[in-house]
Coordinates of C-alpha atoms in Angstrom, one line a residue:
M1 CA -26.4 -6.8 5.3
T2 CA -26.2 -5.1 1.8
K3 CA -27.6 -2.5 2.8
S4 CA -24.8 -1.8 5.8
K5 CA -22.5 -2.1 2.9
N6 CA -23.9 -0.1 0.8
H7 CA -24.3 2.0 3.9
S8 CA -20.4 1.6 4.5
S9 CA -19.6 2.8 1.1
H10 CA -21.4 5.1 0.8
A11 CA -19.2 6.7 3.8
S12 CA -16.2 5.4 2.9
N13 CA -16.7 7.3 -0.6
D14 CA -17.7 10.4 1.5
D15 CA -14.8 10.6 4.3
V16 CA -12.8 10.0 0.2
E17 CA -14.2 13.4 -1.0
E18 CA -13.7 15.1 1.8
T19 CA -9.7 14.3 2.5
I20 CA -9.9 14.9 -0.9
V21 CA -11.1 18.5 -1.1
H22 CA -9.3 19.5 2.7
T23 CA -5.9 18.1 0.4
E24 CA -7.1 20.7 -2.6
N25 CA -7.9 23.7 0.0
I26 CA -4.7 23.3 1.9
Y27 CA -3.2 23.8 -1.4
A28 CA -4.9 26.1 -2.7
I29 CA -3.5 28.2 0.2
S30 CA -0.1 27.2 -0.1
E31 CA -0.5 28.7 -3.7
E32 CA -1.7 31.5 -2.7
P33 CA -1.3 32.9 1.1
S34 CA -3.8 35.1 2.7
L35 CA -2.6 38.7 3.9
D36 CA -1.9 39.8 6.5
P37 CA -2.0 43.9 7.0
I38 CA 0.1 43.1 10.7
L39 CA 2.8 40.9 8.6
E40 CA 2.6 42.9 5.6
K41 CA 5.3 45.0 7.4
A42 CA 8.1 42.5 7.1
W43 CA 8.1 43.0 3.4
R44 CA 9.3 46.8 5.1
K45 CA 11.5 45.9 7.1
V46 CA 13.5 43.6 4.4
D47 CA 13.0 47.0 2.6
L48 CA 15.7 49.1 4.6
A49 CA 18.0 45.9 5.7
V50 CA 18.7 44.5 1.7
V51 CA 17.3 47.0 -1.4
P52 CA 19.4 49.9 1.0
I53 CA 23.2 47.4 1.2
V54 CA 22.4 45.2 -2.7
S55 CA 21.6 49.1 -4.3
M56 CA 25.6 50.8 -3.0
F57 CA 27.2 47.3 -4.3
Y58 CA 25.8 47.8 -8.5
L59 CA 26.3 51.8 -6.7
L60 CA 29.3 50.6 -5.9
A61 CA 30.5 48.4 -9.3
F62 CA 29.1 50.9 -11.9
L63 CA 31.7 53.4 -10.2
D64 CA 34.3 51.4 -9.9
R65 CA 34.1 50.2 -13.4
T66 CA 33.6 53.3 -15.3
N67 CA 35.6 55.8 -12.8
L68 CA 38.0 55.0 -16.2
A69 CA 36.4 57.6 -17.7
N70 CA 36.7 60.4 -15.9
A71 CA 41.1 59.6 -15.0
R72 CA 41.5 59.9 -18.5
V73 CA 40.0 63.1 -18.7
A74 CA 42.2 63.9 -15.9
G75 CA 45.4 62.9 -17.6
L76 CA 45.5 59.2 -17.0
Q77 CA 45.7 58.3 -20.6
K78 CA 49.3 61.1 -21.5
D79 CA 50.8 59.6 -17.7
I80 CA 51.3 56.6 -18.9
N81 CA 51.8 56.9 -22.4
I82 CA 48.5 55.2 -23.9
N83 CA 46.9 56.2 -27.3
N84 CA 43.1 55.9 -27.9
H85 CA 43.8 52.4 -29.4
Q86 CA 44.9 51.0 -26.2
F87 CA 42.5 52.7 -24.1
S88 CA 39.8 51.3 -26.3
I89 CA 41.4 47.8 -25.2
A90 CA 41.2 47.8 -21.7
L91 CA 37.6 48.9 -21.5
T92 CA 37.0 46.0 -23.9
V93 CA 39.1 44.1 -21.7
T94 CA 37.5 44.5 -18.3
Y95 CA 34.0 42.4 -20.3
I96 CA 35.7 39.3 -21.3
P97 CA 35.8 38.3 -17.7
Y98 CA 33.0 40.1 -17.1
I99 CA 30.9 38.1 -19.7
L100 CA 32.8 34.4 -18.4
S101 CA 32.4 34.6 -14.6
Q102 CA 28.7 35.2 -14.3
L103 CA 27.2 32.2 -14.3
P104 CA 29.8 30.2 -12.6
S105 CA 29.4 32.9 -9.9
N106 CA 25.9 32.7 -9.7
L107 CA 26.9 28.1 -9.1
V108 CA 28.8 29.7 -6.5
L109 CA 26.7 32.3 -4.6
K110 CA 24.0 29.1 -4.7
A111 CA 26.4 26.8 -2.9
V112 CA 28.1 28.7 -0.9
G113 CA 25.7 31.4 0.1
P114 CA 25.1 35.2 -0.8
N115 CA 26.1 36.3 2.7
L116 CA 29.8 35.7 2.0
V117 CA 30.2 35.3 -2.1
L118 CA 28.9 39.0 -3.3
P119 CA 30.8 41.0 0.1
T120 CA 33.6 39.1 -0.8
M121 CA 33.4 39.4 -5.1
L122 CA 33.2 43.9 -3.4
T123 CA 36.6 43.6 -1.5
L124 CA 38.5 41.6 -3.9
W125 CA 37.3 44.4 -6.7
G126 CA 37.8 47.3 -4.4
V127 CA 41.5 46.3 -3.5
V128 CA 41.8 46.0 -7.3
T129 CA 40.2 49.6 -8.2
A130 CA 42.7 50.9 -5.3
L131 CA 45.6 49.4 -7.8
Q132 CA 44.7 51.1 -10.7
G133 CA 46.3 54.7 -8.9
L134 CA 49.7 52.3 -8.5
M135 CA 49.8 51.8 -12.1
T136 CA 52.5 53.0 -14.7
N137 CA 51.9 51.0 -18.2
F138 CA 49.6 50.5 -20.8
A139 CA 50.8 46.1 -18.9
G140 CA 49.3 47.4 -15.3
L141 CA 46.0 48.9 -16.7
I142 CA 45.3 46.0 -19.2
A143 CA 45.9 43.1 -15.6
C144 CA 43.3 45.9 -14.0
R145 CA 40.9 46.0 -15.5
F146 CA 40.7 42.3 -16.8
F147 CA 41.1 41.2 -12.2
L148 CA 37.9 44.2 -12.4
G149 CA 36.1 42.7 -14.6
L150 CA 36.6 39.2 -12.9
F151 CA 35.8 40.1 -9.8
E152 CA 32.2 42.3 -10.8
G153 CA 31.0 40.1 -13.5
G154 CA 28.7 37.7 -11.2
V155 CA 27.2 41.1 -9.0
F156 CA 23.9 42.3 -11.5
P157 CA 23.2 38.4 -11.8
G158 CA 23.9 37.6 -8.3
L159 CA 22.2 40.6 -7.1
V160 CA 19.3 39.8 -8.6
L161 CA 19.3 36.1 -7.5
Y162 CA 19.6 37.6 -4.1
L163 CA 16.9 39.0 -4.4
S164 CA 15.0 36.0 -5.4
F165 CA 16.1 35.0 -1.7
W166 CA 13.7 37.5 -0.5
Y167 CA 10.9 39.1 -3.1
P168 CA 7.7 36.8 -4.6
R169 CA 8.4 37.4 -8.4
Q170 CA 5.4 40.3 -7.8
Q171 CA 7.7 42.4 -6.1
L172 CA 11.0 41.1 -7.2
Q173 CA 10.4 43.8 -9.9
R174 CA 10.6 47.3 -8.0
R175 CA 13.2 46.0 -6.0
V176 CA 15.4 45.0 -9.1
S177 CA 14.7 48.3 -10.2
A178 CA 15.7 50.3 -7.5
F179 CA 18.8 49.1 -7.3
F180 CA 19.4 49.2 -11.1
S181 CA 18.8 52.6 -11.3
T182 CA 21.6 53.7 -8.9
A183 CA 23.9 53.3 -12.6
S184 CA 22.4 56.2 -13.4
L185 CA 23.2 57.4 -9.2
S186 CA 26.9 56.3 -9.5
G187 CA 27.7 58.8 -13.1
A188 CA 26.2 61.3 -11.1
F189 CA 28.5 60.8 -7.9
S190 CA 31.4 59.6 -10.3
G191 CA 32.0 63.2 -11.4
I192 CA 31.4 65.3 -8.0
L193 CA 33.7 62.9 -6.4
A194 CA 37.0 63.6 -9.1
F195 CA 36.1 67.2 -9.4
G196 CA 36.2 66.7 -5.5
I197 CA 39.8 64.1 -5.3
V198 CA 41.2 65.6 -9.0
R199 CA 42.3 68.7 -6.2
M200 CA 44.6 65.9 -4.4
D201 CA 47.4 66.7 -7.5
G202 CA 50.7 66.4 -6.4
I203 CA 49.6 65.2 -3.1
G204 CA 52.1 62.2 -2.2
H205 CA 53.9 62.6 -5.4
R206 CA 51.0 61.1 -7.2
S207 CA 48.2 62.8 -9.8
G208 CA 45.2 63.0 -8.8
W209 CA 43.4 61.0 -11.2
S210 CA 45.3 58.4 -9.7
W211 CA 43.4 59.3 -5.7
I212 CA 40.4 58.5 -7.8
F213 CA 41.3 54.8 -7.9
I214 CA 42.9 54.4 -4.6
L215 CA 39.5 56.8 -2.3
E216 CA 37.0 54.8 -4.8
G217 CA 38.6 51.9 -4.0
I218 CA 39.9 52.5 -0.6
F219 CA 35.5 53.1 0.2
T220 CA 34.3 49.8 -1.2
I221 CA 37.2 47.4 0.5
L222 CA 35.6 49.1 3.5
F223 CA 32.3 48.7 2.6
G224 CA 33.1 45.3 2.1
L225 CA 34.0 44.0 4.7
S226 CA 31.5 45.3 6.4
A227 CA 28.5 43.7 4.4
Y228 CA 30.6 40.5 6.0
I229 CA 28.5 41.6 9.4
T230 CA 25.6 43.5 8.0
L231 CA 23.9 41.5 4.6
P232 CA 21.7 39.0 5.7
R233 CA 21.7 35.2 4.2
S234 CA 17.8 34.6 3.7
P235 CA 14.6 34.9 5.5
A236 CA 15.1 32.3 7.5
H237 CA 18.7 33.6 8.6
A238 CA 17.2 37.4 8.6
Q239 CA 17.8 38.7 13.0
F240 CA 15.7 40.8 12.6
L241 CA 12.8 39.0 11.4
N242 CA 10.5 37.7 13.9
K243 CA 9.5 33.6 13.6
E244 CA 5.9 34.7 12.3
E245 CA 7.4 37.5 9.9
K246 CA 10.0 34.5 8.5
D247 CA 6.7 32.1 8.3
Y248 CA 4.7 34.7 6.0
I249 CA 7.3 35.7 3.9
L250 CA 8.8 31.8 3.5
S251 CA 5.0 30.8 2.7
H252 CA 4.7 33.7 -0.5
L253 CA 7.8 32.9 -1.9
R254 CA 7.2 28.7 -1.7
A255 CA 3.8 30.1 -3.0
T256 CA 5.0 31.6 -6.1
D257 CA 8.0 30.3 -7.1
P258 CA 7.5 26.5 -8.3
T259 CA 10.9 25.1 -7.4
C260 CA 11.2 26.8 -3.7
R261 CA 9.0 23.6 -3.3
D262 CA 10.7 21.1 -4.4
E263 CA 14.7 21.3 -4.5
D264 CA 15.7 18.5 -7.9
A265 CA 13.9 21.9 -9.5
D266 CA 15.8 24.4 -8.1
S267 CA 19.5 22.2 -8.7
F268 CA 21.6 23.1 -11.2
S269 CA 21.0 21.6 -15.7
W270 CA 22.6 22.5 -18.6
R271 CA 19.7 20.8 -20.0
E272 CA 18.1 23.6 -18.9
V273 CA 20.6 26.1 -19.7
W274 CA 19.9 25.1 -23.2
K275 CA 16.2 25.1 -22.8
T276 CA 17.1 29.0 -22.4
Y277 CA 18.8 29.7 -25.5
A278 CA 16.3 27.8 -27.3
L279 CA 13.8 30.4 -26.5
P280 CA 13.2 33.3 -28.9
H281 CA 12.8 35.8 -26.2
V282 CA 15.2 35.2 -24.9
W283 CA 16.9 36.4 -28.1
M284 CA 14.9 39.4 -28.3
M285 CA 15.7 41.1 -24.8
G286 CA 19.2 39.7 -25.6
V287 CA 19.6 42.4 -28.5
V288 CA 18.0 44.6 -27.2
L289 CA 19.9 45.0 -24.1
F290 CA 23.2 44.5 -26.3
F291 CA 21.7 47.8 -28.1
S292 CA 21.5 49.4 -24.2
G293 CA 24.7 48.6 -22.8
V294 CA 26.3 50.3 -25.9
F295 CA 24.8 53.9 -25.6
V296 CA 25.1 53.2 -21.2
Y297 CA 28.7 52.3 -21.8
G298 CA 29.4 55.1 -24.3
L299 CA 28.1 57.1 -22.1
A300 CA 29.4 55.9 -18.9
Y301 CA 33.2 56.4 -20.2
L302 CA 32.9 58.4 -23.0
T303 CA 30.6 62.1 -21.6
P304 CA 34.0 63.9 -19.3
T305 CA 36.3 63.8 -22.9
I306 CA 33.5 64.9 -25.0
I307 CA 32.5 68.0 -22.5
A308 CA 36.7 68.6 -22.5
D309 CA 36.6 68.3 -26.1
L310 CA 33.9 70.6 -26.5
G311 CA 36.3 73.3 -24.8
Y312 CA 35.6 72.6 -20.9
S313 CA 38.9 72.7 -18.5
S314 CA 39.8 68.5 -17.1
V315 CA 37.8 70.0 -13.7
N316 CA 34.7 71.2 -14.6
A317 CA 34.4 68.3 -17.5
Q318 CA 34.4 65.6 -14.5
L319 CA 31.5 68.4 -13.3
F320 CA 29.9 68.9 -16.3
S321 CA 29.0 65.6 -17.0
V322 CA 27.1 64.8 -13.8
P323 CA 23.7 66.2 -14.8
P324 CA 22.9 63.8 -17.6
F325 CA 23.5 61.1 -15.2
A326 CA 21.2 63.1 -12.6
A327 CA 18.8 63.4 -14.7
A328 CA 18.5 59.6 -16.2
F329 CA 18.7 58.8 -12.3
V330 CA 14.8 60.5 -12.0
V331 CA 13.3 59.2 -15.2
S332 CA 14.6 55.6 -14.3
I333 CA 12.9 55.6 -11.1
I334 CA 9.6 57.1 -12.6
A335 CA 9.9 54.8 -15.8
S336 CA 10.5 51.8 -12.7
Y337 CA 7.3 53.4 -10.9
I338 CA 4.4 53.7 -14.0
S339 CA 5.5 50.2 -15.8
D340 CA 5.1 48.3 -12.3
R341 CA 1.7 50.3 -12.1
Y342 CA -0.2 49.5 -14.9
G343 CA 2.0 47.0 -16.1
A344 CA 2.9 48.7 -19.5
R345 CA 7.3 47.6 -19.4
G346 CA 7.3 47.3 -23.9
F347 CA 5.6 50.4 -23.6
V348 CA 8.0 52.0 -21.4
S349 CA 11.0 50.7 -23.1
I350 CA 10.0 52.2 -25.9
F351 CA 9.4 55.5 -25.2
A352 CA 12.9 55.3 -23.0
T353 CA 14.2 54.4 -26.5
I354 CA 12.5 57.5 -28.5
L355 CA 13.8 59.9 -25.9
A356 CA 17.3 58.4 -26.3
M357 CA 17.3 58.5 -30.8
I358 CA 16.6 62.4 -29.5
G359 CA 19.1 62.7 -27.8
F360 CA 21.8 61.2 -30.2
A361 CA 19.9 62.8 -33.5
M362 CA 20.5 66.2 -31.3
Y363 CA 23.7 65.5 -30.4
L364 CA 24.9 64.5 -34.3
G365 CA 23.1 67.3 -35.8
S366 CA 25.1 70.0 -33.5

């Protein structure tokens, strides 16, 4: 009898151990989903369906925010009778609501859905961009720049958050780099477009700079309206993926992001916000991004003016502002590939900073 009990106890322990091992194996599988060569093509489908739209969003955001530089060279400052100080104030006003709207817009994006929030923001700032072509004084410029910053503020963090709905963190960096590099491309496009558009000076009794805002704003509005149809909400709602591909992508997202397995962990918490601000590397990156932003936006807003001050006509100044941004686009793509391929983001950033210092030194010395 005792022997039977011992045997039953031993069998029971074996069953428990087997159950534990089985559970651990299931958890391990959920932690590291196996790679299926056939289903891996699902990422290519996502790349073709999502990344181009996201890239166009950011390209238009940067284009509509910085085309004021092209309009200035085309005669805006003289026509609405403002001085350099007032122009600088208009640039500054843009970034006050731009900064303040970033966190609230991301919360709205998660609650309402990116397929509705992002196209709405794009369409609204397109309307504001077009209205800039109708302004006649400093007050109108300030109002337009304020609302432009308000509607554009959530674009960059919103796009990064949106991409995190589709890609595991190991695959996210390349996609973020792809759309972020369009900022440089938009600088090149801005110069080319302005070069052609300013030739419309006088049409409809409007100046060339006015048409820069109107035409670029109309294109942004049209793209924003089309995005309501073309921008998918999430992998689970993607019509271009079959059920197996959806499950495959979602399994990878759950495996690499703990919040995907816990609704409470994914909910908003002010405590987590303050914990983020307490991290020293966040402040270090904030300082780096601040100075990087000063360089990037300084060039974006002032390059056409600098070229015009060198003695070139306003039309040629638009065209000659293209090469620096075109070169920056190529370098940013190469840099993102190297940083991902070799895991050397710090070294790439340091090298890029040294290049920027050499360039500014050459400019100051010339």
